[in-house]
Tab-separated table of C-alpha atoms in Angstrom:
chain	number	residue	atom	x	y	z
A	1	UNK	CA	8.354	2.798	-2.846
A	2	UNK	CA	10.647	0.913	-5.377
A	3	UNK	CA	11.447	-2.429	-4.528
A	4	UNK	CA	15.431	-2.485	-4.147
A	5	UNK	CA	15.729	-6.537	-4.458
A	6	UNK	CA	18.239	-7.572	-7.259
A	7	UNK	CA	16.585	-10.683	-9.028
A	8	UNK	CA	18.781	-12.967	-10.205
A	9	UNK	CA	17.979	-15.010	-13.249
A	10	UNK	CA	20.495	-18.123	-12.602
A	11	UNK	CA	22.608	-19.051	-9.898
A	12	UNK	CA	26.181	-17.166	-9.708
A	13	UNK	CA	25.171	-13.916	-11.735
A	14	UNK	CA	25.896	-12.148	-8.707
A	15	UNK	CA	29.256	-13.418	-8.761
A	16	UNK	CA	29.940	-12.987	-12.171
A	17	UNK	CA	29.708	-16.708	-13.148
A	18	UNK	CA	28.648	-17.600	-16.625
A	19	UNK	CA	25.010	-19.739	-16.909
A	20	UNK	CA	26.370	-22.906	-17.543
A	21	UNK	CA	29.606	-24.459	-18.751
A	22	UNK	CA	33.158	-24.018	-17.527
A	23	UNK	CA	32.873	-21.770	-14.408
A	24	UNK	CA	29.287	-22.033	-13.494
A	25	UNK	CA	27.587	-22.874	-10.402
A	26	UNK	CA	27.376	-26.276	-9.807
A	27	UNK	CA	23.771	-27.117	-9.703
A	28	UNK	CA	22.507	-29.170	-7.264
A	29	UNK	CA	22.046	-32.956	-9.001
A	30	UNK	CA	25.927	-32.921	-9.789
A	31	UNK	CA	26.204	-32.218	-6.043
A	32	UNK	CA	24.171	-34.916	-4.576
A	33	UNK	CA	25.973	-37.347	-6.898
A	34	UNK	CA	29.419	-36.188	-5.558
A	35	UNK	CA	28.070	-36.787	-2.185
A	36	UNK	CA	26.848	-40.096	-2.564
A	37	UNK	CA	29.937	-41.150	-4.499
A	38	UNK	CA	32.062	-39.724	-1.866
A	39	UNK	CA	29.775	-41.323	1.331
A	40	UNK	CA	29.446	-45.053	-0.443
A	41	UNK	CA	33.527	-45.199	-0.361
A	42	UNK	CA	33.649	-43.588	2.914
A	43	UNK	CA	31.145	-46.715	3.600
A	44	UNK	CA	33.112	-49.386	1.521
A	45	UNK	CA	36.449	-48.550	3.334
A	46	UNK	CA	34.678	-48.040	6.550
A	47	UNK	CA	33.039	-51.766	6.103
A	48	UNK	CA	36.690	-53.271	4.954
A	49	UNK	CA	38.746	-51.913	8.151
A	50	UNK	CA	36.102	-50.737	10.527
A	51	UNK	CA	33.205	-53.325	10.902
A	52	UNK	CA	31.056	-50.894	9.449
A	53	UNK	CA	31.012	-47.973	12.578
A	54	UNK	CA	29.371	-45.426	11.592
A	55	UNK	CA	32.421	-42.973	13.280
A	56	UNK	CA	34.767	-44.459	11.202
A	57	UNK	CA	32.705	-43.799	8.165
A	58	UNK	CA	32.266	-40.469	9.340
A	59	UNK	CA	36.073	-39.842	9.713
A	60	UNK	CA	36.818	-41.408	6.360
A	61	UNK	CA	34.601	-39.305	4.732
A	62	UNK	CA	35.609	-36.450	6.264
A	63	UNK	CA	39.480	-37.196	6.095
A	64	UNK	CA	38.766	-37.921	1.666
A	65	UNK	CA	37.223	-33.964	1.755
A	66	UNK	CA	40.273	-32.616	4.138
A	67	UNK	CA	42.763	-34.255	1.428
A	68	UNK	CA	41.692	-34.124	-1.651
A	69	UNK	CA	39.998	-30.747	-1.643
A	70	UNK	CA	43.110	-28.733	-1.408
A	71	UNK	CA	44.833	-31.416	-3.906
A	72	UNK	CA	42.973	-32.078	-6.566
A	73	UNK	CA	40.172	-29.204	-5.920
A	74	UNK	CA	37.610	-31.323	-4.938
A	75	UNK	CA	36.723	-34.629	-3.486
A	76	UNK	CA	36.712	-37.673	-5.553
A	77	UNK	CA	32.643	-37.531	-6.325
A	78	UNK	CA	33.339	-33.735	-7.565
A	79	UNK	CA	36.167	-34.460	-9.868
A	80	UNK	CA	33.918	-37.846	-11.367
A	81	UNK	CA	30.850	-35.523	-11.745
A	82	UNK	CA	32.764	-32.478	-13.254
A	83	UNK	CA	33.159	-29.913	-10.390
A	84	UNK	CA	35.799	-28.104	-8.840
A	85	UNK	CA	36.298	-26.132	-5.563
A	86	UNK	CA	37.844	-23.004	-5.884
A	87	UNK	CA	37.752	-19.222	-4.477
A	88	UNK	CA	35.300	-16.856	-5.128
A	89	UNK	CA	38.226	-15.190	-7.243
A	90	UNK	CA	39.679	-18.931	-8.529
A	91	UNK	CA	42.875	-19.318	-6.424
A	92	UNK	CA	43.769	-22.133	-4.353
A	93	UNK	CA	41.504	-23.040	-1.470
A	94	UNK	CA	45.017	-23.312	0.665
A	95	UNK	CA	44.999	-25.712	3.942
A	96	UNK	CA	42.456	-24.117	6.120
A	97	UNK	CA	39.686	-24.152	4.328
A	98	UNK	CA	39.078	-27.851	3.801
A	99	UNK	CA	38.994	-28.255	7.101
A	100	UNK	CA	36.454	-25.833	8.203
A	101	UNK	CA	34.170	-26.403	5.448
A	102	UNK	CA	34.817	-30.118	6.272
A	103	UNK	CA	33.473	-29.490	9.798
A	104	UNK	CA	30.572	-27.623	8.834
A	105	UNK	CA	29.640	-30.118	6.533
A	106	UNK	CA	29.305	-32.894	8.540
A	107	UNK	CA	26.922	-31.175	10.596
A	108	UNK	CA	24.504	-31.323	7.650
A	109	UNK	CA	22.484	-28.154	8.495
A	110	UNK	CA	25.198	-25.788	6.840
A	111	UNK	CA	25.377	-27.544	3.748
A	112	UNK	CA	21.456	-27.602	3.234
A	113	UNK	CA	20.946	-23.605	4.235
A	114	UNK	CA	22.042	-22.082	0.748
A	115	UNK	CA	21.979	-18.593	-0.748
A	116	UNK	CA	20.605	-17.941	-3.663
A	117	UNK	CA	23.825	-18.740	-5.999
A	118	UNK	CA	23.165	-21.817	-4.511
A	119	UNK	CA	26.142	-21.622	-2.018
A	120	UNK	CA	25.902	-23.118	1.363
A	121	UNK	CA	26.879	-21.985	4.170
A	122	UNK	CA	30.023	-24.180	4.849
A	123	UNK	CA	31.252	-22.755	1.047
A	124	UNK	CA	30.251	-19.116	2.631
A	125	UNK	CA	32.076	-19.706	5.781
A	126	UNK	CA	35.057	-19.999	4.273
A	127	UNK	CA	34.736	-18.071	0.775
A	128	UNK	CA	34.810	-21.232	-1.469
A	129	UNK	CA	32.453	-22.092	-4.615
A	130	UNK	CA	31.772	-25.192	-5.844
A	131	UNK	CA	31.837	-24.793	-10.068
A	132	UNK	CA	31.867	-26.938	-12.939
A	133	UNK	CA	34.981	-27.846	-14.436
């Protein structure tokens, strides 16, 4: 029996995206650099007004993704390290959005499960890829 599997040879062929540049799949360094830049100033500002609690750092990091996202498409650490978020089909994420994927990504396990474009769940969810700008 034929094996009906469709290998893909990068991350995003399935979705049309080119291999790298403009429009590809963000691959997965660039992302845990956005994350860390985005968690140390959740951390910084949670340390200046909050005596350090790690709630507060939680919220601030989660209240930078629920803003900027639909804003600037992306948080801070995506913009500095080249990404964007945008639709599978490249419109505006709208309102929503942010704050689902926001949700599920603070619960970690989401945003570690990923397909193989390299997708996670929370980006799934809610239709959204994460692509270099």
């Amino acid at each position: 029996m034929a094996d009906l599997r469709i290998e893909n040879s990068y991350p995003g062929e399935r979705l049309g995206r080119p291999t790298t540049g403009p429009q590809s799949v963000a691959r997965v360094g660039r992302r845990l650099a956005a994350i860390a830049i985005d968690w140390a100033c959740a951390v910084i500002i949670s340390m200046a007004f909050f005596s350090y609690d790690p709630m507060a750092t939680l919220a601030v990091f989660a209240a930078v993704q629920i803003v900027f996202i639909p804003t600037i498409a992306g948080s801070p650490g995506h913009r500095l390290m080249g990404m964007r978020l945008t639709m599978l089909d490249g419109g505006w994420v709208g309102l929503w959005r942010p704050v689902v994927r926001t949700l599920l990504l603070v619960l970690v396990i989401p945003a570690v499960i990923w397909d193989p474009d390299q997708r996670g769940l929370h980006d799934k969810a809610v239709g959204t890829i994460l692509v270099r700008s």
